[in-house]
Amino acid sequence: MPLPVITAAFAGVFAIMGVMLSLYVSFLRSRTGIEYGDGGEIVLTRAILTHIVMAVTAVMLIGQAFS
């Protein structure tokens, strides 16, 4: 497979993962009633950090394909 097709496929997978993690963080925020920050909730903190790490990793991996 050519590189642009593989990159587009991975970008699609990362986009789906990002949406799923965003929905999970939103669900946790609505369940706990915390609008800003993590409110000291360990589960919410882990979900937020997982979303951040996934987003940064996706940008780095997709960027590596074009360098």
Tab-separated table of N, CA and C in Angstrom:
chain	number	residue	atom	x	y	z
A	1	MET	N	0.838	-1.186	0.000
A	1	MET	CA	0.000	0.000	0.000
A	1	MET	C	0.880	1.246	0.000
A	2	PRO	N	0.479	2.249	-0.751
A	2	PRO	CA	1.245	3.496	-0.729
A	2	PRO	C	1.139	4.187	0.629
A	3	LEU	N	2.165	4.959	0.928
A	3	LEU	CA	2.250	5.627	2.226
A	3	LEU	C	1.055	6.530	2.538
A	4	PRO	N	0.537	7.336	1.601
A	4	PRO	CA	-0.610	8.191	1.947
A	4	PRO	C	-1.849	7.400	2.379
A	5	VAL	N	-2.051	6.215	1.814
A	5	VAL	CA	-3.212	5.403	2.181
A	5	VAL	C	-3.056	4.891	3.605
A	6	ILE	N	-1.860	4.442	3.945
A	6	ILE	CA	-1.596	3.949	5.300
A	6	ILE	C	-1.737	5.083	6.308
A	7	THR	N	-1.182	6.244	5.970
A	7	THR	CA	-1.273	7.399	6.862
A	7	THR	C	-2.724	7.810	7.072
A	8	ALA	N	-3.502	7.815	6.007
A	8	ALA	CA	-4.918	8.175	6.124
A	8	ALA	C	-5.675	7.162	6.975
A	9	ALA	N	-5.331	5.890	6.837
A	9	ALA	CA	-5.996	4.860	7.642
A	9	ALA	C	-5.692	5.052	9.123
A	10	PHE	N	-4.421	5.291	9.439
A	10	PHE	CA	-4.058	5.521	10.839
A	10	PHE	C	-4.680	6.809	11.368
A	11	ALA	N	-4.749	7.842	10.539
A	11	ALA	CA	-5.386	9.091	10.971
A	11	ALA	C	-6.859	8.851	11.288
A	12	GLY	N	-7.516	8.020	10.495
A	12	GLY	CA	-8.909	7.683	10.769
A	12	GLY	C	-9.079	6.923	12.072
A	13	VAL	N	-8.174	5.978	12.325
A	13	VAL	CA	-8.220	5.213	13.578
A	13	VAL	C	-8.004	6.142	14.767
A	14	PHE	N	-7.015	7.029	14.657
A	14	PHE	CA	-6.750	7.974	15.746
A	14	PHE	C	-7.935	8.915	15.956
A	15	ALA	N	-8.599	9.314	14.873
A	15	ALA	CA	-9.766	10.194	15.005
A	15	ALA	C	-10.896	9.492	15.756
A	16	ILE	N	-11.130	8.231	15.429
A	16	ILE	CA	-12.170	7.467	16.130
A	16	ILE	C	-11.813	7.307	17.601
A	17	MET	N	-10.541	7.002	17.877
A	17	MET	CA	-10.105	6.872	19.272
A	17	MET	C	-10.278	8.192	20.015
A	18	GLY	N	-9.946	9.299	19.346
A	18	GLY	CA	-10.090	10.609	19.972
A	18	GLY	C	-11.533	10.932	20.312
A	19	VAL	N	-12.439	10.608	19.412
A	19	VAL	CA	-13.864	10.849	19.672
A	19	VAL	C	-14.343	9.983	20.828
A	20	MET	N	-13.933	8.716	20.838
A	20	MET	CA	-14.351	7.816	21.917
A	20	MET	C	-13.838	8.299	23.275
A	21	LEU	N	-12.576	8.725	23.317
A	21	LEU	CA	-12.023	9.215	24.581
A	21	LEU	C	-12.681	10.526	25.004
A	22	SER	N	-12.995	11.388	24.043
A	22	SER	CA	-13.692	12.638	24.373
A	22	SER	C	-15.066	12.361	24.966
A	23	LEU	N	-15.770	11.407	24.379
A	23	LEU	CA	-17.086	11.044	24.907
A	23	LEU	C	-16.971	10.448	26.303
A	24	TYR	N	-15.929	9.652	26.534
A	24	TYR	CA	-15.739	9.057	27.857
A	24	TYR	C	-15.453	10.134	28.902
A	25	VAL	N	-14.589	11.098	28.555
A	25	VAL	CA	-14.298	12.194	29.482
A	25	VAL	C	-15.566	13.010	29.734
A	26	SER	N	-16.344	13.268	28.687
A	26	SER	CA	-17.603	14.006	28.862
A	26	SER	C	-18.571	13.250	29.757
A	27	PHE	N	-18.650	11.928	29.573
A	27	PHE	CA	-19.509	11.100	30.423
A	27	PHE	C	-19.077	11.193	31.881
A	28	LEU	N	-17.768	11.089	32.124
A	28	LEU	CA	-17.269	11.175	33.500
A	28	LEU	C	-17.538	12.549	34.098
A	29	ARG	N	-17.380	13.598	33.290
A	29	ARG	CA	-17.649	14.955	33.787
A	29	ARG	C	-19.122	15.121	34.157
A	30	SER	N	-20.014	14.586	33.333
A	30	SER	CA	-21.442	14.725	33.651
A	30	SER	C	-21.820	13.876	34.862
A	31	ARG	N	-21.204	12.720	35.015
A	31	ARG	CA	-21.518	11.852	36.149
A	31	ARG	C	-21.026	12.441	37.460
A	32	THR	N	-19.843	13.092	37.428
A	32	THR	CA	-19.280	13.658	38.655
A	32	THR	C	-19.694	15.104	38.876
A	33	GLY	N	-20.195	15.777	37.841
A	33	GLY	CA	-20.593	17.174	37.973
A	33	GLY	C	-19.418	18.139	37.930
A	34	ILE	N	-18.268	17.685	37.462
A	34	ILE	CA	-17.070	18.527	37.383
A	34	ILE	C	-16.993	19.116	35.978
A	35	GLU	N	-17.005	20.459	35.900
A	35	GLU	CA	-16.956	21.111	34.597
A	35	GLU	C	-15.541	21.460	34.163
A	36	TYR	N	-14.699	21.877	35.105
A	36	TYR	CA	-13.349	22.331	34.777
A	36	TYR	C	-12.333	21.545	35.585
A	37	GLY	N	-11.194	21.250	34.974
A	37	GLY	CA	-10.156	20.512	35.684
A	37	GLY	C	-10.587	19.081	35.944
A	38	ASP	N	-9.954	18.473	36.953
A	38	ASP	CA	-10.300	17.088	37.268
A	38	ASP	C	-10.980	16.948	38.619
A	39	GLY	N	-11.016	18.002	39.411
A	39	GLY	CA	-11.711	17.978	40.692
A	39	GLY	C	-11.166	16.975	41.686
A	40	GLY	N	-9.950	16.493	41.456
A	40	GLY	CA	-9.368	15.517	42.368
A	40	GLY	C	-9.849	14.092	42.147
A	41	GLU	N	-10.675	13.881	41.127
A	41	GLU	CA	-11.174	12.537	40.812
A	41	GLU	C	-10.105	11.780	40.027
A	42	ILE	N	-9.628	10.681	40.579
A	42	ILE	CA	-8.538	9.932	39.950
A	42	ILE	C	-8.976	9.339	38.614
A	43	VAL	N	-10.193	8.823	38.535
A	43	VAL	CA	-10.670	8.228	37.283
A	43	VAL	C	-10.745	9.288	36.186
A	44	LEU	N	-11.247	10.469	36.525
A	44	LEU	CA	-11.330	11.553	35.549
A	44	LEU	C	-9.936	12.019	35.143
A	45	THR	N	-9.024	12.101	36.096
A	45	THR	CA	-7.650	12.495	35.787
A	45	THR	C	-7.025	11.527	34.798
A	46	ARG	N	-7.195	10.243	35.029
A	46	ARG	CA	-6.625	9.234	34.125
A	46	ARG	C	-7.247	9.317	32.739
A	47	ALA	N	-8.540	9.548	32.667
A	47	ALA	CA	-9.208	9.656	31.369
A	47	ALA	C	-8.710	10.880	30.602
A	48	ILE	N	-8.552	11.999	31.296
A	48	ILE	CA	-8.055	13.220	30.655
A	48	ILE	C	-6.630	13.017	30.155
A	49	LEU	N	-5.782	12.432	30.990
A	49	LEU	CA	-4.394	12.203	30.590
A	49	LEU	C	-4.298	11.207	29.439
A	50	THR	N	-5.139	10.196	29.438
A	50	THR	CA	-5.150	9.237	28.333
A	50	THR	C	-5.514	9.931	27.031
A	51	HIS	N	-6.497	10.816	27.085
A	51	HIS	CA	-6.905	11.560	25.896
A	51	HIS	C	-5.768	12.455	25.406
A	52	ILE	N	-5.089	13.127	26.316
A	52	ILE	CA	-3.984	14.017	25.948
A	52	ILE	C	-2.843	13.228	25.321
A	53	VAL	N	-2.462	12.123	25.952
A	53	VAL	CA	-1.344	11.316	25.448
A	53	VAL	C	-1.678	10.748	24.070
A	54	MET	N	-2.908	10.291	23.881
A	54	MET	CA	-3.304	9.762	22.580
A	54	MET	C	-3.223	10.846	21.509
A	55	ALA	N	-3.680	12.046	21.822
A	55	ALA	CA	-3.655	13.138	20.847
A	55	ALA	C	-2.225	13.505	20.465
A	56	VAL	N	-1.346	13.597	21.444
A	56	VAL	CA	0.054	13.948	21.173
A	56	VAL	C	0.733	12.838	20.375
A	57	THR	N	0.484	11.599	20.746
A	57	THR	CA	1.083	10.472	20.038
A	57	THR	C	0.598	10.419	18.595
A	58	ALA	N	-0.679	10.664	18.376
A	58	ALA	CA	-1.227	10.650	17.017
A	58	ALA	C	-0.556	11.709	16.154
A	59	VAL	N	-0.387	12.902	16.686
A	59	VAL	CA	0.256	13.979	15.927
A	59	VAL	C	1.699	13.610	15.597
A	60	MET	N	2.415	13.044	16.565
A	60	MET	CA	3.812	12.661	16.316
A	60	MET	C	3.908	11.559	15.270
A	61	LEU	N	3.059	10.542	15.358
A	61	LEU	CA	3.136	9.430	14.414
A	61	LEU	C	2.736	9.845	13.009
A	62	ILE	N	1.703	10.657	12.890
A	62	ILE	CA	1.295	11.118	11.564
A	62	ILE	C	2.349	12.061	10.992
A	63	GLY	N	2.950	12.881	11.848
A	63	GLY	CA	4.022	13.769	11.399
A	63	GLY	C	5.248	13.013	10.934
A	64	GLN	N	5.554	11.874	11.561
A	64	GLN	CA	6.702	11.057	11.164
A	64	GLN	C	6.524	10.506	9.755
A	65	ALA	N	5.298	10.277	9.345
A	65	ALA	CA	5.043	9.721	8.019
A	65	ALA	C	5.432	10.706	6.922
A	66	PHE	N	5.428	11.983	7.229
A	66	PHE	CA	5.727	12.992	6.221
A	66	PHE	C	7.126	13.569	6.332
A	67	SER	N	7.935	13.052	7.251
A	67	SER	CA	9.294	13.607	7.375
A	67	SER	C	10.313	12.731	6.695
